[in-house]
mmCIF file of C-alpha atoms and ligand atoms in Angstrom:
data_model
loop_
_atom_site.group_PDB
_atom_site.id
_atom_site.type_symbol
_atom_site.label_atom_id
_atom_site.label_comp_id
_atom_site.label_asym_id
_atom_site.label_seq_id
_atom_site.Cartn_x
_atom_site.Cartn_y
_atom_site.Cartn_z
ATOM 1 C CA UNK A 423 87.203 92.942 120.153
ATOM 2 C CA UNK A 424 88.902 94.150 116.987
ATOM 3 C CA UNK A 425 89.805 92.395 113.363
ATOM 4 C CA UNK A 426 92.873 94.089 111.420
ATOM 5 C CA UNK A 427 91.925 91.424 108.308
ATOM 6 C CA UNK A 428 88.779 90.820 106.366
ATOM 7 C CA UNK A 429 87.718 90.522 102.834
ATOM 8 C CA UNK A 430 84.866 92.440 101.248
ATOM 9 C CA UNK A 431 82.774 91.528 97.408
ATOM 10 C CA UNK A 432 85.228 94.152 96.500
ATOM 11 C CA UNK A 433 87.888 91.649 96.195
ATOM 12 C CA UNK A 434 87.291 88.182 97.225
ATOM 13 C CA UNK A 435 85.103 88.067 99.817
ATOM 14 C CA UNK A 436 81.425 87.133 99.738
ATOM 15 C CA UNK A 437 79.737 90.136 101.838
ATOM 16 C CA UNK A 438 79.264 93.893 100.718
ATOM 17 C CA UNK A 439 81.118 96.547 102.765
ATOM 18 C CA UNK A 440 77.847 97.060 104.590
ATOM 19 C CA UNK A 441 77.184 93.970 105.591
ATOM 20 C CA UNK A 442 80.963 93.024 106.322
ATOM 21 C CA UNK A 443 80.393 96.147 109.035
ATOM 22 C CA UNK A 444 77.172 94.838 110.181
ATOM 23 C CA UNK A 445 78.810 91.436 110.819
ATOM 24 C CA UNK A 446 81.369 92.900 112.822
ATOM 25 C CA UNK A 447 78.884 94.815 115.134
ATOM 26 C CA UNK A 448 76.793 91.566 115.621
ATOM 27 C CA UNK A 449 80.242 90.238 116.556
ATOM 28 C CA UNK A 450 80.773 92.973 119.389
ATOM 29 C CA UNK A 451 83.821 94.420 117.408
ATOM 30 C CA UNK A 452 85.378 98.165 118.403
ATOM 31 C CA UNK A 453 87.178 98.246 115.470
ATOM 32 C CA UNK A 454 87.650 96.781 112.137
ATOM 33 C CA UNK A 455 89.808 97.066 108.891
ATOM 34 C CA UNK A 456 88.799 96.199 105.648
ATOM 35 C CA UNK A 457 91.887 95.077 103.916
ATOM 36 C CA UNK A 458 90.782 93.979 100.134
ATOM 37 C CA UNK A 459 93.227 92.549 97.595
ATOM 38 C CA UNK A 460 94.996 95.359 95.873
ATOM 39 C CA UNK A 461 91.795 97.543 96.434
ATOM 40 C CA UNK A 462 90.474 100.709 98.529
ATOM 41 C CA UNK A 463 87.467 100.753 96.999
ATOM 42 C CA UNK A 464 85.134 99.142 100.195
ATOM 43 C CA UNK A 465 86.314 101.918 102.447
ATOM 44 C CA UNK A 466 83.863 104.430 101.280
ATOM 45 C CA UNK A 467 80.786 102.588 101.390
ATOM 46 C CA UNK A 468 81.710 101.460 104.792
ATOM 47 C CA UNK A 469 82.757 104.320 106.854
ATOM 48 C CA UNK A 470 78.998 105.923 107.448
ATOM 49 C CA UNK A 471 77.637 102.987 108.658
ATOM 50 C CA UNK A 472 80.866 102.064 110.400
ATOM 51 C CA UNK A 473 80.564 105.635 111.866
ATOM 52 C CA UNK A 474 76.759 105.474 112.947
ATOM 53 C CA UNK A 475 77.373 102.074 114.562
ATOM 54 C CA UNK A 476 80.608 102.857 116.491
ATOM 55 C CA UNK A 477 82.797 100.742 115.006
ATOM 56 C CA UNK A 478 86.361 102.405 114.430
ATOM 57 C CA UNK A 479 87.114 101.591 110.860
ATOM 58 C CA UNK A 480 90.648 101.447 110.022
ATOM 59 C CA UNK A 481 91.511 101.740 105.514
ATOM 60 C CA UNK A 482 93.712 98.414 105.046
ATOM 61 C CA UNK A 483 94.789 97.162 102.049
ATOM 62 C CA UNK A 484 96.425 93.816 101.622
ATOM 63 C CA UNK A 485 98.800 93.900 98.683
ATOM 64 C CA UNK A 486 100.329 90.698 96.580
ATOM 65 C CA UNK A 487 103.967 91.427 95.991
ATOM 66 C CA UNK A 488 106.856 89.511 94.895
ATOM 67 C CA UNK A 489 109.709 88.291 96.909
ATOM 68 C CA UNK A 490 112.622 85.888 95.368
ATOM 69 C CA UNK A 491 110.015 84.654 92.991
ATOM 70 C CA UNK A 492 107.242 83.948 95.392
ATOM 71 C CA UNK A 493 104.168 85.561 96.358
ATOM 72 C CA UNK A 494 103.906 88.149 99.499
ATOM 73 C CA UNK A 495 101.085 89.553 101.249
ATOM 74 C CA UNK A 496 101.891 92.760 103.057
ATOM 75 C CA UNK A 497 99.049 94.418 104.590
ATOM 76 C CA UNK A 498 98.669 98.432 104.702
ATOM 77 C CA UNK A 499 97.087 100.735 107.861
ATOM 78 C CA UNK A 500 95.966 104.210 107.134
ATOM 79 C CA UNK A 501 94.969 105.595 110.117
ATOM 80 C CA UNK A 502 94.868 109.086 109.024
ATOM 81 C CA UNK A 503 91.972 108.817 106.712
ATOM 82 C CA UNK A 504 92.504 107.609 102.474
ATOM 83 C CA UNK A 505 95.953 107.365 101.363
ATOM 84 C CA UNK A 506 96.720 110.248 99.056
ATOM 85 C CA UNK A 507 96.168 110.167 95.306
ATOM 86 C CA UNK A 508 99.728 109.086 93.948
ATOM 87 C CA UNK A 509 99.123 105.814 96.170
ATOM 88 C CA UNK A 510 95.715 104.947 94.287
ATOM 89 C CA UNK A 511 97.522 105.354 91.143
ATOM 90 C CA UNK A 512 99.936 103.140 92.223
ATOM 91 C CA UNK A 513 97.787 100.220 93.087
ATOM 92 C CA UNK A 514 95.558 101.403 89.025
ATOM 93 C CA UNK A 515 98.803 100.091 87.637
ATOM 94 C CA UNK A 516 98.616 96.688 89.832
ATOM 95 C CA UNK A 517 94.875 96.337 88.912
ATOM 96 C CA UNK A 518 96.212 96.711 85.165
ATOM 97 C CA UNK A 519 98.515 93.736 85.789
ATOM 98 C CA UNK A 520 95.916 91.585 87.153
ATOM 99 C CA UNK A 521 93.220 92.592 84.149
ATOM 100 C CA UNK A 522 96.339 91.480 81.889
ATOM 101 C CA UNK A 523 96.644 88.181 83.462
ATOM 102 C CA UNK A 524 92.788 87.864 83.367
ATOM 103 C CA UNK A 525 92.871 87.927 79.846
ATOM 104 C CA UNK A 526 95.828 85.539 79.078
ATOM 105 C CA UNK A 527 94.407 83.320 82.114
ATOM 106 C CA UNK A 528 91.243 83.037 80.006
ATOM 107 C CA UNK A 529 92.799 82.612 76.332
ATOM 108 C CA UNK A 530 94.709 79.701 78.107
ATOM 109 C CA UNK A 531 92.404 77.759 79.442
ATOM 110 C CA UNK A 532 89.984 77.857 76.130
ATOM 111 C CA UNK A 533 93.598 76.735 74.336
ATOM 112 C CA UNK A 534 93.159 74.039 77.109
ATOM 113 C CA UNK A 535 89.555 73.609 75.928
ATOM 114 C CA UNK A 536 87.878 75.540 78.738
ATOM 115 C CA UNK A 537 85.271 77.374 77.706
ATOM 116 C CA UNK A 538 85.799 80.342 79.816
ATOM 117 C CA UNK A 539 85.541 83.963 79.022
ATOM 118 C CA UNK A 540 86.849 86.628 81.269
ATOM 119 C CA UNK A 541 83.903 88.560 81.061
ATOM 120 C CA UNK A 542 82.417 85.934 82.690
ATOM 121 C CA UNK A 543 84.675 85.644 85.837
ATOM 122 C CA UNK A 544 83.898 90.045 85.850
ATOM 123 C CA UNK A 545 80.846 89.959 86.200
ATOM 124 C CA UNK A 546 80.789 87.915 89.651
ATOM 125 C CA UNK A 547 84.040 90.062 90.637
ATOM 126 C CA UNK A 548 83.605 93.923 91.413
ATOM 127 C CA UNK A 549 86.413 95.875 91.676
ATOM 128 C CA UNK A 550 88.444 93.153 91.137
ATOM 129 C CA UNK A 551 87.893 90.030 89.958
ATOM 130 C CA UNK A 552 90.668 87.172 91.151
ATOM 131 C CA UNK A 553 91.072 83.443 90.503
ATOM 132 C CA UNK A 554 88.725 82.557 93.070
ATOM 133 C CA UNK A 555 85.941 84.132 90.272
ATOM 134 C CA UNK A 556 87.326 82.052 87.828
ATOM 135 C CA UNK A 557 87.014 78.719 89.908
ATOM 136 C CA UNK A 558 83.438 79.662 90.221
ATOM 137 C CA UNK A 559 83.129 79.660 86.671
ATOM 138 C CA UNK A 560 84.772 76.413 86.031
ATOM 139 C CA UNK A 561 83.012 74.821 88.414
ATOM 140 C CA UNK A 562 79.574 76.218 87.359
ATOM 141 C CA UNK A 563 80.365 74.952 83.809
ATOM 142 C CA UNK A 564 81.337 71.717 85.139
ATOM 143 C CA UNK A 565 84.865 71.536 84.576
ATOM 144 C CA UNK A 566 85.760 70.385 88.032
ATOM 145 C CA UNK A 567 83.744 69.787 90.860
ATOM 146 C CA UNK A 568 85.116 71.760 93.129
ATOM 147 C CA UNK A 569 87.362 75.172 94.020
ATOM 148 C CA UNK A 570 90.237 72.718 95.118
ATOM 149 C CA UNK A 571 89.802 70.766 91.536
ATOM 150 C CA UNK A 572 89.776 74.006 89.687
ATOM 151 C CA UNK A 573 92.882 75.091 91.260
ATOM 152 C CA UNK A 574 94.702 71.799 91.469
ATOM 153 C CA UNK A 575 93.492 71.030 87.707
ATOM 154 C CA UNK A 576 93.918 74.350 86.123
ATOM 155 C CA UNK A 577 94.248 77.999 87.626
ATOM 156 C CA UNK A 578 96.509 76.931 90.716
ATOM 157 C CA UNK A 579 100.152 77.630 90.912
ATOM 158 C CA UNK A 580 100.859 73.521 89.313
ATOM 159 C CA UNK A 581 97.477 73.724 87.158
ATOM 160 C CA UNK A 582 98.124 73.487 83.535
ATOM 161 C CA UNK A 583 96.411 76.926 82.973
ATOM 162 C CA UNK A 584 98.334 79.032 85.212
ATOM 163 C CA UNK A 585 99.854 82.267 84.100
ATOM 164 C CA UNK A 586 101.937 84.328 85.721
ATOM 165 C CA UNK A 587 100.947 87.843 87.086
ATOM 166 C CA UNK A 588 103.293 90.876 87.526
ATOM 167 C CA UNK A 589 103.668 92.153 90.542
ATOM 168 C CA UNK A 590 105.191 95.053 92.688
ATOM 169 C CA UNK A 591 108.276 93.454 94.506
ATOM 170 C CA UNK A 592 107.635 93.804 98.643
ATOM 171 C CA UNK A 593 110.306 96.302 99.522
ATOM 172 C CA UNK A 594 108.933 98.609 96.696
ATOM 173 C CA UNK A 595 105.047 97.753 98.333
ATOM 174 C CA UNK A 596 106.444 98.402 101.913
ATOM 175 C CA UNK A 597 107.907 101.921 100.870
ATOM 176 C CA UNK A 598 105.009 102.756 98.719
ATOM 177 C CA UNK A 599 102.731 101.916 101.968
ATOM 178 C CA UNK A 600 105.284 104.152 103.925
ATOM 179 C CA UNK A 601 104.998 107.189 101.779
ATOM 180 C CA UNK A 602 101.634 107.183 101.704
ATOM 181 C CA UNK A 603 101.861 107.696 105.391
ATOM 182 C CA UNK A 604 100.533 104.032 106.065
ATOM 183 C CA UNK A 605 102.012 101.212 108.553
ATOM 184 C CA UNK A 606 102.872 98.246 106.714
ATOM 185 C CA UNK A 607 102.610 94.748 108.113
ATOM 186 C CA UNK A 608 103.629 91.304 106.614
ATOM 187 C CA UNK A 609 100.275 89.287 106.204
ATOM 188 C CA UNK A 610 100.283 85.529 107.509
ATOM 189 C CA UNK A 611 104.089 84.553 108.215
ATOM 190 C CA UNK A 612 102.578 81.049 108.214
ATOM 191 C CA UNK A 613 102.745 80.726 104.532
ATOM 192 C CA UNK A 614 105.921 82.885 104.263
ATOM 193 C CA UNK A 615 109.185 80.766 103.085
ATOM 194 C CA UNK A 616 111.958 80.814 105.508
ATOM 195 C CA UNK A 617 110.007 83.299 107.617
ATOM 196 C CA UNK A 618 112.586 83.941 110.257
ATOM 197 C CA UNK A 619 115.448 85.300 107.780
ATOM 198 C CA UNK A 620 112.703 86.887 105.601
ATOM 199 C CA UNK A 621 111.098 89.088 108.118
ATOM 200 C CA UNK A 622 114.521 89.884 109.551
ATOM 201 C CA UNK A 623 115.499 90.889 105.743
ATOM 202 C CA UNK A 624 112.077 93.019 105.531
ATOM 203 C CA UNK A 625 112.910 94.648 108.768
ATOM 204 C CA UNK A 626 115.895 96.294 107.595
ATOM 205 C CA UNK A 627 113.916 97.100 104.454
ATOM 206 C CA UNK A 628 111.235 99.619 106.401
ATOM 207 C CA UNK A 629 108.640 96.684 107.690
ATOM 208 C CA UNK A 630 106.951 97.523 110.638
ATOM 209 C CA UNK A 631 104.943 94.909 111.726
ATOM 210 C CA UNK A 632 104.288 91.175 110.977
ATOM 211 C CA UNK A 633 100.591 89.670 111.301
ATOM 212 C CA UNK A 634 101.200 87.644 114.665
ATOM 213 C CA UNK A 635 97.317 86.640 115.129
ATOM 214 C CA UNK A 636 95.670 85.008 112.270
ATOM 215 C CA UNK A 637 93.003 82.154 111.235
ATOM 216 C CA UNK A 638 95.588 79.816 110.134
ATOM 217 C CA UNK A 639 98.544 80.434 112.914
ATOM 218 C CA UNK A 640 97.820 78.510 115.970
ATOM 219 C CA UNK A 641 98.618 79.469 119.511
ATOM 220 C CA UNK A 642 102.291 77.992 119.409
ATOM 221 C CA UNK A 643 103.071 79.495 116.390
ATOM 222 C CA UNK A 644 101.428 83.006 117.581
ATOM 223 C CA UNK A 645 103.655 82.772 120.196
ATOM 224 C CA UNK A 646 106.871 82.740 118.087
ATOM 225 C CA UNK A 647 105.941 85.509 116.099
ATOM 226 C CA UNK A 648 105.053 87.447 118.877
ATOM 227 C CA UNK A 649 108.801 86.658 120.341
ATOM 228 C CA UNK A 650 110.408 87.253 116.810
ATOM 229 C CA UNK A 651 108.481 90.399 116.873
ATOM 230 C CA UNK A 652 110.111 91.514 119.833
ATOM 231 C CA UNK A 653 113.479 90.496 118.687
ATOM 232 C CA UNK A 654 113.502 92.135 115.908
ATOM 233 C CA UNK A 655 111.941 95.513 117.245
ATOM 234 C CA UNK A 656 108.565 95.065 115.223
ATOM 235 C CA UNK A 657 105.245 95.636 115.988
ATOM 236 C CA UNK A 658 102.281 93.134 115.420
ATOM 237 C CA UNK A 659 98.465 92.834 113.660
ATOM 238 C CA UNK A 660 96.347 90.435 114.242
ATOM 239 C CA UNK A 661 93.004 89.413 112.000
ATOM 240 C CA UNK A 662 91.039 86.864 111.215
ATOM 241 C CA UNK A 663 91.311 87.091 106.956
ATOM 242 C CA UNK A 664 87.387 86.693 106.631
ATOM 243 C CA UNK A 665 86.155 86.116 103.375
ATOM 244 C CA UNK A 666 82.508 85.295 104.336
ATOM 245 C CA UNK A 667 81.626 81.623 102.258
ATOM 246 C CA UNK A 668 84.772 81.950 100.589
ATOM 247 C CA UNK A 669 86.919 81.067 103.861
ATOM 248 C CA UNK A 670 84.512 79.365 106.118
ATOM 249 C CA UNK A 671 86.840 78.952 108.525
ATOM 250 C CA UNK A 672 87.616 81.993 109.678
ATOM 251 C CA UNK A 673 85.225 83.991 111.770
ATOM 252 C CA UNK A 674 85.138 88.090 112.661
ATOM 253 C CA UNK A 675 87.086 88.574 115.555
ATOM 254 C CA UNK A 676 88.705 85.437 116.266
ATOM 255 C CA UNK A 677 91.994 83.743 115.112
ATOM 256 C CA UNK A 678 93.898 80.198 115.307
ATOM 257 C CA UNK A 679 90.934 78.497 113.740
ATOM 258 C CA UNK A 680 88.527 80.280 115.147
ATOM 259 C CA UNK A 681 89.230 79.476 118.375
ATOM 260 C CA UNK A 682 91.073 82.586 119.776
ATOM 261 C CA UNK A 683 90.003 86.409 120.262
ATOM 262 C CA UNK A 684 92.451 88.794 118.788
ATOM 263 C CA UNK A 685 93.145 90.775 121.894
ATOM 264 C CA UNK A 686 92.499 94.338 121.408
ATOM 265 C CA UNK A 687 95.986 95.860 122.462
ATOM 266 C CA UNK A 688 97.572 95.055 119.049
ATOM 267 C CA UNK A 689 95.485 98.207 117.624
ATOM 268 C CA UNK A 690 97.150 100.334 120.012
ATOM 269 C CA UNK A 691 100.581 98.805 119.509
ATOM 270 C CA UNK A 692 100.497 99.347 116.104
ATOM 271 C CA UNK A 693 98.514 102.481 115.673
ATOM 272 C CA UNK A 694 102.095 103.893 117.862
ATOM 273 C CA UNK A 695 103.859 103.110 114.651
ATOM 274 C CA UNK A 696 101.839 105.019 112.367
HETATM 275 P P1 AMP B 927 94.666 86.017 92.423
HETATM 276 O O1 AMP B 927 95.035 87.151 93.350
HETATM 277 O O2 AMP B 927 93.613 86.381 91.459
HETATM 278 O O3 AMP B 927 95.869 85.408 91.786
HETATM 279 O O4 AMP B 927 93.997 84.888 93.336
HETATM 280 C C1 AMP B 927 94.606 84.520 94.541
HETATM 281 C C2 AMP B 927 93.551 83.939 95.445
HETATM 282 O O5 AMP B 927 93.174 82.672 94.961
HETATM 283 C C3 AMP B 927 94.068 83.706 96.850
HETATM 284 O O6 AMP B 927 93.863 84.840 97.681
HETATM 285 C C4 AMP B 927 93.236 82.541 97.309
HETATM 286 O O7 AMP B 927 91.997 83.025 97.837
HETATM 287 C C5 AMP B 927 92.935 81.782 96.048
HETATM 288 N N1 AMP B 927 93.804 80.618 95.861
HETATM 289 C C6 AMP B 927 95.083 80.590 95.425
HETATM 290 N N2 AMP B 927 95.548 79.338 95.332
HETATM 291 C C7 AMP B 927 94.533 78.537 95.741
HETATM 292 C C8 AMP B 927 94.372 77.115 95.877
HETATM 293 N N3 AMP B 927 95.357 76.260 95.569
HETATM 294 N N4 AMP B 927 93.180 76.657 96.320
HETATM 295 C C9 AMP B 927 92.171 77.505 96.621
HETATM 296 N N5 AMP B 927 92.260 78.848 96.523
HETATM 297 C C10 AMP B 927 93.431 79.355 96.095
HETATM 298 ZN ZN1 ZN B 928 91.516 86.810 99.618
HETATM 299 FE FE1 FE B 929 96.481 86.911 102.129
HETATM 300 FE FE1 FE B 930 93.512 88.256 103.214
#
């Protein structure tokens, strides 16, 4: 079993690197990338462990970009060991942006009588610290009751305290990932807008593979990236996007709602692209 797609404390997720590896060994996995938001910083802590328990650890990365004014997740494979140096400092200047929008996210939603400081969502963030901290505080200071109500109410894409956050347009994220000797792979089609004509567009633009296998893709629609994948000459990655309690429905290993094993030939198919 393998998972190309999981979420460590170091960005949004809810285990440590450690025991993000440990779960995948109690899940029978041969291999497993950690791809954080916008981060590299879990590889390290994982790779002894990963090492002494057999488990192949592949550095991901899953960056937010920008396409025609929406978000983009494109996911990164280093299979030759950590990206060089000029690709860390590339992602320093995205974790810049998002400590920028941190602090305006904050100011606004104290304007909005919030009583939230950004110091506050930090400290439950590590490396990074992402709206999902900031619904914990809201909630925890009972402004809504819930992480849906603090995103529908305030820090969601409609709530009244959302601010925009800069971001590295995808071609420019896909070439970065290139140079840095990485594979890069479009993360979740499913919530990509006019998919077909997009990934088609990315194609030509140096994209090598699109995520065919994840949580929220059933079998049908698995199937139709798998076919667009061969149309268009691309190869796929499959993972399950765990985030521990943050996502509780996806589980290590397993995609379409839990309900499917990621089959372990995609590691090979896309390793051949590296
Ligand atoms: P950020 O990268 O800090 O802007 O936060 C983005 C993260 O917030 C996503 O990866 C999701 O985990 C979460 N998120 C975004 N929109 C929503 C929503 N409407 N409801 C729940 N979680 C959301
Ligand atoms: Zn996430
Ligand atoms: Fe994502
Ligand atoms: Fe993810």
């Amino acid at each position: 079993m393998i998972d190309l797609h999981s979420h460590t404390l170091e960005s949004d997720g809810t285990s440590t690197p450690e025991e993000l590896v440990r779960a995948a060994h109690h899940a029978g996995l041969g291999a497993l990338a950690i791809t954080d938001h916008d981060t590299l910083a879990a590889h390290e802590p994982a790779a002894p462990l990963a090492a002494q328990l057999g488990i192949e650890l592949v550095r991901g990365i899953e960056i937010s970009s920008k396409h025609a004014g929406r978000t983009i997740h494109l996911l990164g494979y280093f299979f030759d060991g950590p990206p060089p140096a000029r690709f860390t400092g590339w992602l320093e200047n995205i974790l810049e942006h998002r400590r920028d929008r941190n602090r305006r996210l904050a100011a606004r939603l104290r304007q909005l009588g919030v009583d939230v400081h950004v110091e506050e969502a930090e400290s439950l963030g590590r490396g990074l610290t992402g709206r999902p901290h900031f619904a914990r505080v809201i909630i925890e200071k009972g402004y809504a009751r819930d992480m849906r109500e603090a995103f529908d109410k305030y820090i969601g894409e409609y709530g009244e305290a959302f601010v925009e956050r800069e971001a590295p347009g995808v071609v420019d994220a896909i070439r970065a990932v290139h140079e840095a000797g990485g594979v890069a792979s479009l993360a979740h089609p499913v919530r990509v807008a006019e998919a077909e004509s997009t990934i088609a567009e990315l194609a030509s633009a140096g994209l090598q593979a699109i995520e065919a296998f994840h949580t929220d893709q059933s079998p049908a629609a698995t199937e139709m990236y798998l076919g667009l994948a061969r149309k268009l000459g691309l190869a796929v990655s499959g993972g399950s996007d765990f985030h521990g309690g943050n996502k509780p429905g996806a589980q290590i290993g397993y995609c379409a709602g839990g309900r499917v094993v990621i089959p372990d030939w995609v590691l090979a198919n896309l390793r051949d692209r590296c």
